[in-house]
Short mmCIF file of C-alpha atoms in Angstrom, two decimals:
data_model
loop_
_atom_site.label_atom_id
_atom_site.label_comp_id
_atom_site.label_asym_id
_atom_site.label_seq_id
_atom_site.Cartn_x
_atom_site.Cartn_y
_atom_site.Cartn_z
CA UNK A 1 120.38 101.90 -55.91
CA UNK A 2 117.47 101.42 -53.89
CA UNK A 3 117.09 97.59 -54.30
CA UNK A 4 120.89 97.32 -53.79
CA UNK A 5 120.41 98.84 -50.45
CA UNK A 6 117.20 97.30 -49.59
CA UNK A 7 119.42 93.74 -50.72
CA UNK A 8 122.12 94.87 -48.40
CA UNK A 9 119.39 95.05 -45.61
CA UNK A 10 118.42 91.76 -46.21
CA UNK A 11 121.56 90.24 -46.01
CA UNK A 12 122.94 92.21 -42.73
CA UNK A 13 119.72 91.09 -41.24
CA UNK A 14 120.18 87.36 -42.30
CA UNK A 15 123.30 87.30 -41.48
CA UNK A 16 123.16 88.41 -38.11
CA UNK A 17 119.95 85.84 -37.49
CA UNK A 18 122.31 83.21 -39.14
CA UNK A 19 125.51 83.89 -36.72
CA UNK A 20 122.51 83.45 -33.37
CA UNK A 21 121.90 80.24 -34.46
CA UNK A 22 125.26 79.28 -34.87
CA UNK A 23 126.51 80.07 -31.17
CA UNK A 24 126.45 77.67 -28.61
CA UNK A 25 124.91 77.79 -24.85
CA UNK A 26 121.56 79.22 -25.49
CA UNK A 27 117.94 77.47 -25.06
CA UNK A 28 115.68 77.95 -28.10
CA UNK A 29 113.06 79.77 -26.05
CA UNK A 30 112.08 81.04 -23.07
CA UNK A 31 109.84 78.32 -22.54
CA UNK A 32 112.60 75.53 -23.04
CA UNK A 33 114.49 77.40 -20.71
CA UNK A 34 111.99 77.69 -17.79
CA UNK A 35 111.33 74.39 -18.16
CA UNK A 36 115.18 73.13 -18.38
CA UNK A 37 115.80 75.94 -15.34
CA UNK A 38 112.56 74.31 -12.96
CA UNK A 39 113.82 70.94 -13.55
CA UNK A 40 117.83 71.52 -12.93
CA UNK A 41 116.83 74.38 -10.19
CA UNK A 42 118.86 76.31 -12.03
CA UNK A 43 119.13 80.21 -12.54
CA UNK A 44 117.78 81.72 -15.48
CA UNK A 45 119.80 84.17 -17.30
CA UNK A 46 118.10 85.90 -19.99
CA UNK A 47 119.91 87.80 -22.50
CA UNK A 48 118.04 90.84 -24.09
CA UNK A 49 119.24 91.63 -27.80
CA UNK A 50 117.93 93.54 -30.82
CA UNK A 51 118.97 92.93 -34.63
CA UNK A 52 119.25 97.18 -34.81
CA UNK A 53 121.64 97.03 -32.11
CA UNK A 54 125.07 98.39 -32.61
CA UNK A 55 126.35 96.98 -28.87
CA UNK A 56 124.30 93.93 -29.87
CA UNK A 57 125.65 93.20 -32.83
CA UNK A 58 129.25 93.33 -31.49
CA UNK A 59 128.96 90.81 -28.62
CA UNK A 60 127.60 88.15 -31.16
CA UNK A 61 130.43 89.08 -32.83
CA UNK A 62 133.08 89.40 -30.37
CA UNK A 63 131.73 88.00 -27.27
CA UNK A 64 129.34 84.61 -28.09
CA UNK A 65 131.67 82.62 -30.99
CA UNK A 66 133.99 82.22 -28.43
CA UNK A 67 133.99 78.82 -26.78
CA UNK A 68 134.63 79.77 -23.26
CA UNK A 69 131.56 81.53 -23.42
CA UNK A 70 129.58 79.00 -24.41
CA UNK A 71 131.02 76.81 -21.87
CA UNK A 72 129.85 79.53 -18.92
CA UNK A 73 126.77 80.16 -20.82
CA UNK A 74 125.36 76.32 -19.75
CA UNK A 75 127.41 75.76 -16.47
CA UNK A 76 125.19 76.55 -14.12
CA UNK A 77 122.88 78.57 -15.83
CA UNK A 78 120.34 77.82 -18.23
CA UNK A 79 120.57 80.68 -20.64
CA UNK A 80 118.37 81.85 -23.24
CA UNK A 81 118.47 84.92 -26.07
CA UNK A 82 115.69 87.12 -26.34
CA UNK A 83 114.62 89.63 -29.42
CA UNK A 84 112.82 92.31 -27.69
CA UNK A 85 111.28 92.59 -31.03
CA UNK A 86 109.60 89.36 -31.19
CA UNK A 87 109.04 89.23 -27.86
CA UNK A 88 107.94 92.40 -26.64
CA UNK A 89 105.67 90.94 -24.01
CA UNK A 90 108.26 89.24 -21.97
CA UNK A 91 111.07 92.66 -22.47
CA UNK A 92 108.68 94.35 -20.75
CA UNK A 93 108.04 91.40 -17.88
CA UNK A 94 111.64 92.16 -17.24
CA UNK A 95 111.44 95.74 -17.70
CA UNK A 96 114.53 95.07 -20.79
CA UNK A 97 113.51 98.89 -22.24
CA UNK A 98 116.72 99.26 -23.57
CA UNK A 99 119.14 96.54 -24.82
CA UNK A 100 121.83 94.68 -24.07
CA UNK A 101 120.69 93.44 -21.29
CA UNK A 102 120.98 90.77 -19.14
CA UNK A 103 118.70 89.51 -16.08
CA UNK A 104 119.11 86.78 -14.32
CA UNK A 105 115.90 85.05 -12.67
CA UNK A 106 117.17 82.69 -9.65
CA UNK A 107 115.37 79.00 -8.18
CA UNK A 108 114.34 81.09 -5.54
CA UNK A 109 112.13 83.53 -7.19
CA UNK A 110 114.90 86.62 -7.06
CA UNK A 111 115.56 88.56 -10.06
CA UNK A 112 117.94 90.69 -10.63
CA UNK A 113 119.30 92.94 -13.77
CA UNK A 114 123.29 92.18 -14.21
CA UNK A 115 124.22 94.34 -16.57
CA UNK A 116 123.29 96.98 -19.33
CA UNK A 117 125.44 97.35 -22.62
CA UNK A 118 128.00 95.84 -24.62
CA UNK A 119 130.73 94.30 -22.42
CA UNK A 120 133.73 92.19 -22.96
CA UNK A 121 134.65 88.81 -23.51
CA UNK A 122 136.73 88.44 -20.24
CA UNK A 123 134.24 90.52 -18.63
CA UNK A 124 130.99 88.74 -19.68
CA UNK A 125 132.94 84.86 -18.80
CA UNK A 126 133.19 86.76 -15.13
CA UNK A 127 129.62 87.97 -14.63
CA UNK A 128 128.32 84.07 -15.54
CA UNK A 129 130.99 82.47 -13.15
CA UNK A 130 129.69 84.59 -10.98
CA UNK A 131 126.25 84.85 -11.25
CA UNK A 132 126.68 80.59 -11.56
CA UNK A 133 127.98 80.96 -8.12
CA UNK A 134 125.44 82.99 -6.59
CA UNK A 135 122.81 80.59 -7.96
CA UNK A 136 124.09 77.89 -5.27
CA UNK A 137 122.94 79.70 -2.76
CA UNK A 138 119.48 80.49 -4.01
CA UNK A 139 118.29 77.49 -4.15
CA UNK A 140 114.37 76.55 -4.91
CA UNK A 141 111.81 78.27 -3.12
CA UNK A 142 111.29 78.45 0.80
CA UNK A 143 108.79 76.49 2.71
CA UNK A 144 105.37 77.14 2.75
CA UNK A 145 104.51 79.73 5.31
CA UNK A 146 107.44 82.06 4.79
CA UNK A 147 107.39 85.15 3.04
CA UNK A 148 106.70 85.12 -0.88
CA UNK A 149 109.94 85.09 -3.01
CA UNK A 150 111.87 88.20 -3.40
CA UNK A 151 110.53 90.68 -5.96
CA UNK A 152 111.43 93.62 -7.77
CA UNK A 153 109.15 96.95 -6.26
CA UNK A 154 107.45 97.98 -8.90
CA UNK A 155 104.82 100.63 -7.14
CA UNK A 156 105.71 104.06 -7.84
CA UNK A 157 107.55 106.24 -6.29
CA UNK A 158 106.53 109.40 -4.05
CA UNK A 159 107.58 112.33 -5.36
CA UNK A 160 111.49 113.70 -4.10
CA UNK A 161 111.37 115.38 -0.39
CA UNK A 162 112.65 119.09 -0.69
CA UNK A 163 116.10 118.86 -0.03
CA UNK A 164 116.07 121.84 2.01
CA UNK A 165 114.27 119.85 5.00
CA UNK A 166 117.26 117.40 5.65
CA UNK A 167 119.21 118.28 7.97
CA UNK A 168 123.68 117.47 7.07
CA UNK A 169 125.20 119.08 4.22
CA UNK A 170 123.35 120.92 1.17
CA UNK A 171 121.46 118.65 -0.73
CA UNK A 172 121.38 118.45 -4.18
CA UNK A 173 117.98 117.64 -6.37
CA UNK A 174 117.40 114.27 -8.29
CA UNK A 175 115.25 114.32 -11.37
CA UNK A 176 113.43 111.49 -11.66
CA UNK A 177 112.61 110.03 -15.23
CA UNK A 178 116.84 105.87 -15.18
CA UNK A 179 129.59 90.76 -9.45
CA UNK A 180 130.46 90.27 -6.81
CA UNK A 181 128.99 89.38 -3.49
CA UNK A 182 128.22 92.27 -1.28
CA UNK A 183 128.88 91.92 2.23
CA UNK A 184 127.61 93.84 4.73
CA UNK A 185 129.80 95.19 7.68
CA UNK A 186 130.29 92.85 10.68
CA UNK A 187 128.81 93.62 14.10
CA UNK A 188 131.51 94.15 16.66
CA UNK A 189 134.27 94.77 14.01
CA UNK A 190 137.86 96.49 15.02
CA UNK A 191 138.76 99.90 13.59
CA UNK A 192 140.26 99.19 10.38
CA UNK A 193 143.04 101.66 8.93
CA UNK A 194 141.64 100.62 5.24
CA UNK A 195 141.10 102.93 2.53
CA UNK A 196 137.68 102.87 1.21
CA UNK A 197 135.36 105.14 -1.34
CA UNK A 198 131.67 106.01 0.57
CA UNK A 199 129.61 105.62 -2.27
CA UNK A 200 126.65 108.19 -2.29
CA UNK A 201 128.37 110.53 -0.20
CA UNK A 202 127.01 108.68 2.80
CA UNK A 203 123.25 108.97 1.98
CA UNK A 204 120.93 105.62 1.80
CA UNK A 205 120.69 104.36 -1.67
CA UNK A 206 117.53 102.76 -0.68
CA UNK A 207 116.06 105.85 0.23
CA UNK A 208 116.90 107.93 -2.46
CA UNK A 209 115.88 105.32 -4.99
CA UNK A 210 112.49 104.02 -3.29
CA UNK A 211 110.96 107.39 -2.15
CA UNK A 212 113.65 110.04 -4.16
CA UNK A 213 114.86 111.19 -0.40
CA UNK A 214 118.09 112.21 0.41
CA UNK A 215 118.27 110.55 3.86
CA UNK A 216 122.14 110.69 5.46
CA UNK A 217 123.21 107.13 5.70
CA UNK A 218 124.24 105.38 9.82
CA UNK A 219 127.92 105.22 9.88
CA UNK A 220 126.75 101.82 11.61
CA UNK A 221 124.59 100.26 9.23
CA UNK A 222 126.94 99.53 6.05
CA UNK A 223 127.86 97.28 3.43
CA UNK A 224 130.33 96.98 0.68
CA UNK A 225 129.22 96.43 -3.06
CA UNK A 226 131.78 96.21 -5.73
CA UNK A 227 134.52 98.01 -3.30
CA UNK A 228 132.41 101.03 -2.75
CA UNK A 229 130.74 101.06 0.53
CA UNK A 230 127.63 102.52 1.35
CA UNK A 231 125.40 103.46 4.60
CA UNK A 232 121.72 103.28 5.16
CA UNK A 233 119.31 104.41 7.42
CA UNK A 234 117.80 101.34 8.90
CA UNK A 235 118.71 97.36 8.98
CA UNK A 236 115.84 97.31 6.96
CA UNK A 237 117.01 99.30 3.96
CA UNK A 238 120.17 97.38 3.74
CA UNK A 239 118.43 94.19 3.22
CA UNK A 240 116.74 95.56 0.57
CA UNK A 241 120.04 97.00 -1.25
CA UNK A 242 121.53 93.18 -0.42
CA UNK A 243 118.51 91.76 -2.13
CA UNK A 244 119.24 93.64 -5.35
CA UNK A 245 122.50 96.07 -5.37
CA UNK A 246 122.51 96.50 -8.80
CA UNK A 247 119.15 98.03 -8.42
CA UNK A 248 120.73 100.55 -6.23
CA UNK A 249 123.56 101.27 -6.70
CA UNK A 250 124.74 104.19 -8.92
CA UNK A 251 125.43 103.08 -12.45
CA UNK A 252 129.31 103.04 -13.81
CA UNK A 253 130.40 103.14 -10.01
CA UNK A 254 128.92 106.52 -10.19
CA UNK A 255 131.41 107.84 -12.98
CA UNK A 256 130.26 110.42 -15.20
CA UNK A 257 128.84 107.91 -18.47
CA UNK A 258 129.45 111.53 -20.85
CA UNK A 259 133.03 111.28 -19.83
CA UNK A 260 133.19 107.82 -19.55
CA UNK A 261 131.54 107.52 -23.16
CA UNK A 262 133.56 110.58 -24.93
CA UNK A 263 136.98 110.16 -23.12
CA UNK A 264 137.07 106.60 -22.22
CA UNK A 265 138.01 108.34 -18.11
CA UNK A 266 136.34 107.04 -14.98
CA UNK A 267 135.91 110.47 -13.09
CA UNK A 268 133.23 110.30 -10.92
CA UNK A 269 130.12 112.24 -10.79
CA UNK A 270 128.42 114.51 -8.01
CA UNK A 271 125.30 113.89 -6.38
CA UNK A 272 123.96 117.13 -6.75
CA UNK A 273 124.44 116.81 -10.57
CA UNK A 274 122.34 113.11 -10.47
CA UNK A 275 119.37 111.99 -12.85
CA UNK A 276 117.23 108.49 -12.92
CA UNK A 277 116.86 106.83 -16.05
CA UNK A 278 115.01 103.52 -16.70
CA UNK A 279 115.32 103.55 -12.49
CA UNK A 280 118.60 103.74 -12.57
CA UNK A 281 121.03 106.32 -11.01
CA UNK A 282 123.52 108.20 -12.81
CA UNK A 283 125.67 110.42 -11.35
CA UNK A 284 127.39 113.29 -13.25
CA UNK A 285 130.43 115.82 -12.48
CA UNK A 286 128.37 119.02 -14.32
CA UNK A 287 125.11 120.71 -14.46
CA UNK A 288 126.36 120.84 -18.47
CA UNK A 289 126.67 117.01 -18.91
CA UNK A 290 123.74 116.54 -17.05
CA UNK A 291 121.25 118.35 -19.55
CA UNK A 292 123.52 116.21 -22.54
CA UNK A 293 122.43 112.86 -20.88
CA UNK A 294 118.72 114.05 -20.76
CA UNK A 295 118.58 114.97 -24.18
CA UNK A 296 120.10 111.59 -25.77
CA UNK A 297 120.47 109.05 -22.65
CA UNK A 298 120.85 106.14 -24.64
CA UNK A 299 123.63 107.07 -26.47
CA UNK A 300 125.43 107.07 -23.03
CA UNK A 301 124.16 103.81 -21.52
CA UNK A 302 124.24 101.25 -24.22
CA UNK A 303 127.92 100.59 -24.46
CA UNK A 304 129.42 100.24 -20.90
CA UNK A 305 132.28 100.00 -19.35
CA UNK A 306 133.76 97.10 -16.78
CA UNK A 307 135.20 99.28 -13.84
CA UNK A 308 136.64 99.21 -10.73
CA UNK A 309 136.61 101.56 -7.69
CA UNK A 310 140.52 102.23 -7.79
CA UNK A 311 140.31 103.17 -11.43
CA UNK A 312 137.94 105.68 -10.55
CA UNK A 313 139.40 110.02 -10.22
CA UNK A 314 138.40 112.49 -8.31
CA UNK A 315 136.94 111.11 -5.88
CA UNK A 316 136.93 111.12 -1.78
CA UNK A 317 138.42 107.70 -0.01
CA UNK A 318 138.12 107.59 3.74
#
């Protein structure tokens, strides 16, 4: 019974190393790919993956035979796969702790994380049309004598503020452990009778991520990301969230992942329930689900779902 299963091993294994090197799109190594990326001045997407990954192991199934991903996977990108256990050196360059993952590394030096977990076919074609997109406008690096390419911030971060010292509305505690083009709000613009969600509450994103503040947000410093829009303290801080949203941003559009996981619902969470993981914020609609999430987070963040602000309940539009 035991070499049966240790056979059985073997094969999965095999098999799944087999059905990689069957699909389409992808360099053979990082290397190729930098080099194939430097010469096209194309963006880099890199594509973290794991053989004793569940989520993994369903988008080479579902996702990567398909030929219309193939055909996004080398139109404007250069893409390239990447075992985190063979190459544990450059997950960790990338900060890929937890997989799948994909990061995308631009001509002009900006890299950003796209997504974490399994997502669909139609969903994955979208993020490399868009993400192809994007790369037109980041195009090589600037001239000599400007600042350095952008760059993730990877000093750490002050401990939280006490919440009690900001002035506005009760503030709730943070523990700290873990697309479309955003566009921020034009000067001069008319009232506008639209609906929108204010994503954080109205506290700066940039704040509470960088220094674990909450900071209330300028009702005239804005900018829109994925329908939700959010408000920062300075022009300063919104650059930084347009640099890198996803970096920012609450994860799952700020839905509850336990309920999102268990229940397949988008209800949003509460920022007084929220918790960083991997340096990312998740948001949660009780103290109860909260505690869940710290005790197993990865069973909540590896298999995502593609959402949209309107599908989102319970939550405040203004």
């Amino acid at each position: 019974m035991r070499f049966w299963l240790l056979t059985c091993g073997i094969m999965i294994i095999s098999s799944a190393a087999s059905c990689h090197a069957q699909h389409g799109g992808w360099k053979s190594d990082y290397a190729e790919a930098s080099t194939a990326a430097e010469r096209e001045g194309l963006p880099i997407l890199l594509h973290f993956q794991a053989w004793y990954c569940g989520p993994c192991q369903r988008m080479d199934r579902d996702v990567f035979p398909h030929a219309d991903v193939q055909k996004a996977l080398s139109t404007g990108l250069v893409s390239v796969e990447i075992d985190v256990t063979k190459e544990p050196d450059l997950a960790a360059r990338f900060e890929a702790s937890t997989v799948p993952r994909d990061v995308v590394v631009f001509a002009d030096g900006t890299v950003e994380t796209l997504n974490i977990g399994y997502m669909s076919r139609a969903a994955y074609v979208s993020l490399l049309s868009d993400t192809a997109d994007r790369g037109k406008t980041k195009i090589k690096v600037k001239p000599r004598g400007e600042e350095d390419k952008q760059k993730i911030n990877d000093d750490p971060v002050p401990n939280p503020t006490d919440p009690s010292s900001q002035t506005a509305s009760p503030q709730p505690p943070v523990e700290s452990d873990s697309e479309k083009i955003v566009k921020p709000e034009p000067e001069n613009a008319e009232p506008s009778n639209e609906v929108f969600i204010t994503g954080l509450d109205g506290y700066c994103p940039v704040r509470l991520h960088d220094a674990r503040e909450w900071t209330p947000g300028l009702e005239s410093i804005v900018a829109d990301y994925r329908d939700i829009r959010y408000r920062f303290a300075s022009e300063s801080d919104r650059d930084k969230f347009l640099k890198n949203p996803v970096a920012y941003a609450p994860q799952d559009l700020g839905c509850d992942p336990i309920v999102l996981t268990n229940e397949g619902k988008a209800v949003a969470g509460r920022i007084r329930y929220g918790a960083f993981f991997d340096q990312r914020l998740y948001l949660f609609n009780s103290q109860e689900n909260r505690e869940l999430f710290k005790k197993s987070p990865l069973l909540y963040i590896e298999i995502r779902s593609v959402l949209k602000a309107d599908q989102i309940e319970d939550i405040r539009r203004q």
